[in-house]
mmCIF file of C-alpha atoms and ligand atoms in Angstrom:
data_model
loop_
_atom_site.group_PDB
_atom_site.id
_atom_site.type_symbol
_atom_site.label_atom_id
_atom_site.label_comp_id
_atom_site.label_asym_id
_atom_site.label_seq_id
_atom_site.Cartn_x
_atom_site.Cartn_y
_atom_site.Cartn_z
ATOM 1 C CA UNK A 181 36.633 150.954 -42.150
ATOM 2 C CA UNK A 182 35.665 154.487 -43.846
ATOM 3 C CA UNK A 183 33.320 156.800 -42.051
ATOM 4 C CA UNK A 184 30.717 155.886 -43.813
ATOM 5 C CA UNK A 185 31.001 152.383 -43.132
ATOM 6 C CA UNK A 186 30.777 152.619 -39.234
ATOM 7 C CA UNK A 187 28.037 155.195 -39.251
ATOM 8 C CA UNK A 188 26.268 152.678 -41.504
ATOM 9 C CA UNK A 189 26.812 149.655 -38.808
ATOM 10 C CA UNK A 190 26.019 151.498 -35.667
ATOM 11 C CA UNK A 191 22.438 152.372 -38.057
ATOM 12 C CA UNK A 192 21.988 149.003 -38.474
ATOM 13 C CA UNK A 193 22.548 148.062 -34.546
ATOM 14 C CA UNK A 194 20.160 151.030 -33.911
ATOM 15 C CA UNK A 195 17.333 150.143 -35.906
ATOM 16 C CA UNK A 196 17.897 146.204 -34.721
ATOM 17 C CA UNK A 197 18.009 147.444 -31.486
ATOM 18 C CA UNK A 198 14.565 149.067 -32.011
ATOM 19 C CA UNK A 199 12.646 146.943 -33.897
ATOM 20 C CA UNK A 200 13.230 143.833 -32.157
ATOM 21 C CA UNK A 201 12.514 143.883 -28.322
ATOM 22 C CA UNK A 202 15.246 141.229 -27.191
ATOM 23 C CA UNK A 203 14.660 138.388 -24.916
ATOM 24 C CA UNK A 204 17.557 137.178 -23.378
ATOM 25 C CA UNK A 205 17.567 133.308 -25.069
ATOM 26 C CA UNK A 206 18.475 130.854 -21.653
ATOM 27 C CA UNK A 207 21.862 129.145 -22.017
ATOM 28 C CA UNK A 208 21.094 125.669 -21.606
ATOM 29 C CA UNK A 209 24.679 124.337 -21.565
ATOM 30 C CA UNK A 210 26.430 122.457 -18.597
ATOM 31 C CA UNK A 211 28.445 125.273 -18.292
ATOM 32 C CA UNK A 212 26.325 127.588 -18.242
ATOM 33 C CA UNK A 213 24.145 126.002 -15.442
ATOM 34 C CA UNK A 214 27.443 125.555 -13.365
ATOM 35 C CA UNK A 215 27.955 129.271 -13.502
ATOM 36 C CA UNK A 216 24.561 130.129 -12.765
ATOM 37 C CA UNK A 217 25.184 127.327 -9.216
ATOM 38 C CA UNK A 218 28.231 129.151 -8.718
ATOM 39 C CA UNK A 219 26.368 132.755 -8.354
ATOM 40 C CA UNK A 220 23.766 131.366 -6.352
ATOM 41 C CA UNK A 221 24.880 132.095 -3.335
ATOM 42 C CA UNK A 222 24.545 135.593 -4.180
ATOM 43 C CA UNK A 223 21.137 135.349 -5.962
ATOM 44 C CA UNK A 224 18.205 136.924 -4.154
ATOM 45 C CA UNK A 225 14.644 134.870 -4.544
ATOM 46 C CA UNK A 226 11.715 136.584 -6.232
ATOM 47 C CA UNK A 227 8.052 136.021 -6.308
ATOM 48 C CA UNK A 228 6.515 135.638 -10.103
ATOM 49 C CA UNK A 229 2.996 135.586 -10.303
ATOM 50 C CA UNK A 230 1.840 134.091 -13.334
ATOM 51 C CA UNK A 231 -2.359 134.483 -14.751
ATOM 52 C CA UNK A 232 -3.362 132.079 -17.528
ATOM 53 C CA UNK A 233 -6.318 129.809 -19.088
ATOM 54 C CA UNK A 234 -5.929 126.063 -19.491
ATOM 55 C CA UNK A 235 -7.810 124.722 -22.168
ATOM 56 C CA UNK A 236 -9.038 121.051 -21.603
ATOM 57 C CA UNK A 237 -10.079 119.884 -24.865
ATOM 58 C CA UNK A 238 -11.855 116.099 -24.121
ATOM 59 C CA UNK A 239 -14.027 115.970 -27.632
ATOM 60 C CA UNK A 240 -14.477 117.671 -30.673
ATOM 61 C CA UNK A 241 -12.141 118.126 -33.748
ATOM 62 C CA UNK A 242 -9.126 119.094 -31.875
ATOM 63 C CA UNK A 243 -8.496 116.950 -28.641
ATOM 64 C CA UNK A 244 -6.113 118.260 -26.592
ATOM 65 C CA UNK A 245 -6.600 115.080 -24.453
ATOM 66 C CA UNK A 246 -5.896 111.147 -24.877
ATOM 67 C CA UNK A 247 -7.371 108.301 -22.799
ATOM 68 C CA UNK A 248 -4.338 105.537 -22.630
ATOM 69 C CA UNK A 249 -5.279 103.583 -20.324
ATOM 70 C CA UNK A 250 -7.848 101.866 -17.713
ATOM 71 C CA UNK A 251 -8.283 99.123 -15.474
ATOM 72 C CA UNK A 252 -10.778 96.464 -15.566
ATOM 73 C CA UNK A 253 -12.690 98.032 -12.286
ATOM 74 C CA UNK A 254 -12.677 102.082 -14.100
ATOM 75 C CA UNK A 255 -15.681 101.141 -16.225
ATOM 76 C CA UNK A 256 -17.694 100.420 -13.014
ATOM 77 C CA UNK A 257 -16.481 102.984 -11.176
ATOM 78 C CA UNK A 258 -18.655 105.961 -10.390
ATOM 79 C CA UNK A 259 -15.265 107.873 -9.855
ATOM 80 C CA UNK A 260 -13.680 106.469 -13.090
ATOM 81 C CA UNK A 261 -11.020 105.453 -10.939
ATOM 82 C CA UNK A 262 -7.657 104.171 -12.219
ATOM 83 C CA UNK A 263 -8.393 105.699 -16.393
ATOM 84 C CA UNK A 264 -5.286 107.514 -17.211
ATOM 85 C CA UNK A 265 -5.147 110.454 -19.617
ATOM 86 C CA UNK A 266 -2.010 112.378 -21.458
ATOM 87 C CA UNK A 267 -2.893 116.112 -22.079
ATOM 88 C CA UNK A 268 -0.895 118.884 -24.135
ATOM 89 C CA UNK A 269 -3.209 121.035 -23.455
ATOM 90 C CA UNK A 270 -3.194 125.204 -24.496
ATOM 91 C CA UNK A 271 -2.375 127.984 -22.050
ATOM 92 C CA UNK A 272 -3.712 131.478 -23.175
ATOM 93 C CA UNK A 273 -3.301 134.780 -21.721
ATOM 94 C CA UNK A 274 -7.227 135.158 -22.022
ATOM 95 C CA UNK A 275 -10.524 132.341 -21.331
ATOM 96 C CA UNK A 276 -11.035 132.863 -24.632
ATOM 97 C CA UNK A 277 -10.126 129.381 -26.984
ATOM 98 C CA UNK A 278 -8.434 131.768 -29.670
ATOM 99 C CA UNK A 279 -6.773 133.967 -26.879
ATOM 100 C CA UNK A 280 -3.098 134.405 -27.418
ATOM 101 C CA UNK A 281 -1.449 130.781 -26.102
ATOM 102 C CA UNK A 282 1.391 131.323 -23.867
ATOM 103 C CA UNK A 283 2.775 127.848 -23.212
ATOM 104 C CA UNK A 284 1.535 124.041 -22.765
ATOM 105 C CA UNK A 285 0.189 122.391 -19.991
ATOM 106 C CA UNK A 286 1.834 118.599 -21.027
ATOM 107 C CA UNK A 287 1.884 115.842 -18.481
ATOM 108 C CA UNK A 288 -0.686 113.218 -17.308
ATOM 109 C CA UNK A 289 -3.894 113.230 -15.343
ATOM 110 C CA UNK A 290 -5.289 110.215 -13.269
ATOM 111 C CA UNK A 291 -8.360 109.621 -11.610
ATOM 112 C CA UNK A 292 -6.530 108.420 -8.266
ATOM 113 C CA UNK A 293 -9.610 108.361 -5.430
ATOM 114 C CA UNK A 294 -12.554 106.082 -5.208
ATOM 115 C CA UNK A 295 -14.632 108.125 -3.388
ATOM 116 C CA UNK A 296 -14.694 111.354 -5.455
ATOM 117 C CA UNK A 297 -13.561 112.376 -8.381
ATOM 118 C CA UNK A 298 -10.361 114.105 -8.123
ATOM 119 C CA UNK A 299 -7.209 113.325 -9.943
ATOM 120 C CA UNK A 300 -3.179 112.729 -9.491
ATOM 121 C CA UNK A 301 -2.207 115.852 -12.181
ATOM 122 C CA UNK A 302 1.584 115.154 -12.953
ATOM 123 C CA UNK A 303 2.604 118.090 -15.257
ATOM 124 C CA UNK A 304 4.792 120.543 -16.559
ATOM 125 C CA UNK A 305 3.890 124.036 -18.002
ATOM 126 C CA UNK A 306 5.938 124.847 -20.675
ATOM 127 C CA UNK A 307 6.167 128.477 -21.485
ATOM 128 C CA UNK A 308 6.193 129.077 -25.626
ATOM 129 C CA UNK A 309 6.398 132.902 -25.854
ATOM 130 C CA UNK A 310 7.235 136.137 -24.485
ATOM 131 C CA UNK A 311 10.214 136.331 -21.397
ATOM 132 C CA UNK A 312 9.318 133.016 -20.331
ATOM 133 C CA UNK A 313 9.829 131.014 -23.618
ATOM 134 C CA UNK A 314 11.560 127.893 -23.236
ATOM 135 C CA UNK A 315 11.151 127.694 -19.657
ATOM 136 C CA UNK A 316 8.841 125.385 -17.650
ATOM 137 C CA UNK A 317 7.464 124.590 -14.259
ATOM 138 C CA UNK A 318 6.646 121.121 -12.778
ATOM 139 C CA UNK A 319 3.584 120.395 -10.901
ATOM 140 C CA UNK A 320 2.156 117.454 -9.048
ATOM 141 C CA UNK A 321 -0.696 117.913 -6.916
ATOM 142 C CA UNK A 322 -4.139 116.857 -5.736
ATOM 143 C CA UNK A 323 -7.092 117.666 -8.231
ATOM 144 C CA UNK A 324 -10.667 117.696 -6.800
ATOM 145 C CA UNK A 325 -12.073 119.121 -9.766
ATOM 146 C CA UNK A 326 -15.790 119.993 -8.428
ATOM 147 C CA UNK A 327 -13.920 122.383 -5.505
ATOM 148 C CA UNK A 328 -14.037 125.961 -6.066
ATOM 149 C CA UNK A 329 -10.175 126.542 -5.597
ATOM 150 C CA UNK A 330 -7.631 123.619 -5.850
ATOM 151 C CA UNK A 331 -4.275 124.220 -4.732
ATOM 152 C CA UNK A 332 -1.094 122.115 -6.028
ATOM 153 C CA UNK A 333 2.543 122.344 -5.793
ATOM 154 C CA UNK A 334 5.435 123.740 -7.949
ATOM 155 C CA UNK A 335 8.208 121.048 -6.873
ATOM 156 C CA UNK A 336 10.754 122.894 -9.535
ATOM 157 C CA UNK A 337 11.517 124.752 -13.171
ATOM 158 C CA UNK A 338 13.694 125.199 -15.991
ATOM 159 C CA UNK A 339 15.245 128.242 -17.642
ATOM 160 C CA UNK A 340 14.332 130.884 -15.888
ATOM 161 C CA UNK A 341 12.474 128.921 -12.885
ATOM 162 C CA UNK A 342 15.633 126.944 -11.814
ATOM 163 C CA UNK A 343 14.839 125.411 -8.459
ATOM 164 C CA UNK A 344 11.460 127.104 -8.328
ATOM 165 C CA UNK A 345 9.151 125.776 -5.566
ATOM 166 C CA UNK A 346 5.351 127.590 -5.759
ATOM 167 C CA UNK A 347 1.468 127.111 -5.752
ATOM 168 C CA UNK A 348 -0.667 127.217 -8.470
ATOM 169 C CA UNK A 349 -4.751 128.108 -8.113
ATOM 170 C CA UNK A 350 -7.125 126.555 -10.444
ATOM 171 C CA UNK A 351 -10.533 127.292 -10.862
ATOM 172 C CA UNK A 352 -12.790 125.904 -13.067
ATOM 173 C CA UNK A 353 -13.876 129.184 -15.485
ATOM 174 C CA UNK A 354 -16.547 126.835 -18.082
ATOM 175 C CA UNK A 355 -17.180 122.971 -18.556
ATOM 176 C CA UNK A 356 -19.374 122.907 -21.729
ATOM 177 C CA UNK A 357 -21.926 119.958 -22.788
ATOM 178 C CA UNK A 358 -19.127 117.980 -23.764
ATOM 179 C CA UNK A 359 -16.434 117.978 -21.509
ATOM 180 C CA UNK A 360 -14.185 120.331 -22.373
ATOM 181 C CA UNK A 361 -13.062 122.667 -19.547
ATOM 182 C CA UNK A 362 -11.012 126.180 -19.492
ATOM 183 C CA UNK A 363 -9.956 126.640 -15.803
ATOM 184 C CA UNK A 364 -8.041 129.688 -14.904
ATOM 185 C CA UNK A 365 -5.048 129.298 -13.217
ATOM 186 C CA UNK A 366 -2.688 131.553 -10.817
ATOM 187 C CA UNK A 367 0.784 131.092 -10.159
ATOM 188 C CA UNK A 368 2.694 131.913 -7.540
ATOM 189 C CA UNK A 369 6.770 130.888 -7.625
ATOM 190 C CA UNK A 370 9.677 131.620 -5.780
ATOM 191 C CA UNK A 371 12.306 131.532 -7.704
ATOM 192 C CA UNK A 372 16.350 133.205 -8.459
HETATM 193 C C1 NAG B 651 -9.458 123.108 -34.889
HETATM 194 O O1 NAG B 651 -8.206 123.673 -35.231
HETATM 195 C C2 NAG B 651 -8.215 124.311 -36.474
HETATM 196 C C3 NAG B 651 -6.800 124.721 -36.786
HETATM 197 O O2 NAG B 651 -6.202 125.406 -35.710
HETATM 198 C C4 NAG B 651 -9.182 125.485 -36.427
HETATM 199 O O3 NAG B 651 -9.209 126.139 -37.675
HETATM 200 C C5 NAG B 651 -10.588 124.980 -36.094
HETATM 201 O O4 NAG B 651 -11.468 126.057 -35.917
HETATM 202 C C6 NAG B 651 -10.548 124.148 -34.807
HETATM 203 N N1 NAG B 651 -11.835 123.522 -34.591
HETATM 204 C C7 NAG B 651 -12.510 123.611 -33.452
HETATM 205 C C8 NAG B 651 -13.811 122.870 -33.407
HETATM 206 O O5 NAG B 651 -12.084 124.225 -32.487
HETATM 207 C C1 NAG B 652 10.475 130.732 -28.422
HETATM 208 O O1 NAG B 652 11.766 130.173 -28.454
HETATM 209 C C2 NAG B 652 11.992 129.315 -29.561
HETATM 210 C C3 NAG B 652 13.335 128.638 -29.361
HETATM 211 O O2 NAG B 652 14.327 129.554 -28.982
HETATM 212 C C4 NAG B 652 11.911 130.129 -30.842
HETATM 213 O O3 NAG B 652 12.111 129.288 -31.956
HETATM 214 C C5 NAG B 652 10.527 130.747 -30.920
HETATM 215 O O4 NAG B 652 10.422 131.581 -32.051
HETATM 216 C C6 NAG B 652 10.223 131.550 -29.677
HETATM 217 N N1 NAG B 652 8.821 131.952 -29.718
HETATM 218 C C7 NAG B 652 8.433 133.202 -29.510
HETATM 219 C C8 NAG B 652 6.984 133.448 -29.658
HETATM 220 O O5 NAG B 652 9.212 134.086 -29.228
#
């Protein structure tokens, strides 16, 4: 390789370097989890704290929500007990509906009390952008929607919240006319 050549390459790595910020992509492969169990023991556990909007989206031109199912009893119910809904709903950086969206909040959502109305949430947030893209966090937890501050459980991750355990805080932030809610939620996960 002349001169030239190599002065040319280690330009090219330069300017790469520079103009694109790299994320390190998560190595999914069995092997590569094994090796990331075998350091473990070694690994010290952070705390991430995580700050997003969740953007409910019950009616209008772009649902974000499905009703799939009922019982015969939900219709009379003043709690809509036993309806269940399937949400892939938006997660922004900002409240704001055109706010930059950072990830999905997919799962399912079930009115589970016949008292109040508070639901079974069953969900993962998966992360689409920035260092956390391609990783997720698992939630079930206890939803009484009309409470200020509802806490629920982080029972694990992906990526880069392997055996993650955590809280997350939501608080309702707007419910318009219609339905559709943005609630603001923090995160707090220990993770490796
Ligand atoms: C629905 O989504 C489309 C495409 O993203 C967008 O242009 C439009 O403004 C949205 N409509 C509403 C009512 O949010
Ligand atoms: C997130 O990761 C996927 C898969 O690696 C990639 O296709 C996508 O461009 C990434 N998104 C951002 C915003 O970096």
């Amino acid at each position: 390789m002349g001169r030239k050549c190599i002065i040319s390459v280690l330009y090219a790595i330069l300017i790469a370097g520079i103009a694109m910020p790299v994320v390190p992509a998560i190595d999914k492969r069995p092997v590569a989890v094994d090796r990331w169990f075998k350091k473990l023991p070694h690994a010290k556990e952070k705390l991430t704290k995580l700050h997003f909007f969740f953007h409910d989206v019950v009616s209008g031109k772009n649902t974000t929500v499905v009703r799939v199912a009922e019982s015969k009893a939900t219709a009379k119910s003043p709690t809509v007990f036993g309806a269940v809904f399937v949400m892939d709903d938006p997660l922004t950086e900002g409240p704001e509906p055109d706010s930059k969206i950072v990830g999905r909040a997919q799962g399912i959502y079930s009115p589970a009390s016949m008292e109040e109305i508070c639901f079974l949430m069953t969900l993962n947030f998966v992360f689409t952008n920035g260092q956390y893209n391609g990783s997720s966090l698992s939630v079930v937890g206890h939803n009484a929607i009309f409470n200020k501050y509802r806490e629920m459980p982080i029972l694990g991750g992906s990526g880069h919240f392997r055996l993650a355990r955590g809280i997350a805080t939501a608080k309702t932030y707007l419910i318009s006319d219609s339905g559709n809610a943005i609630v603001e939620y923090n995160v707090m996960v220990l993770h490796y």
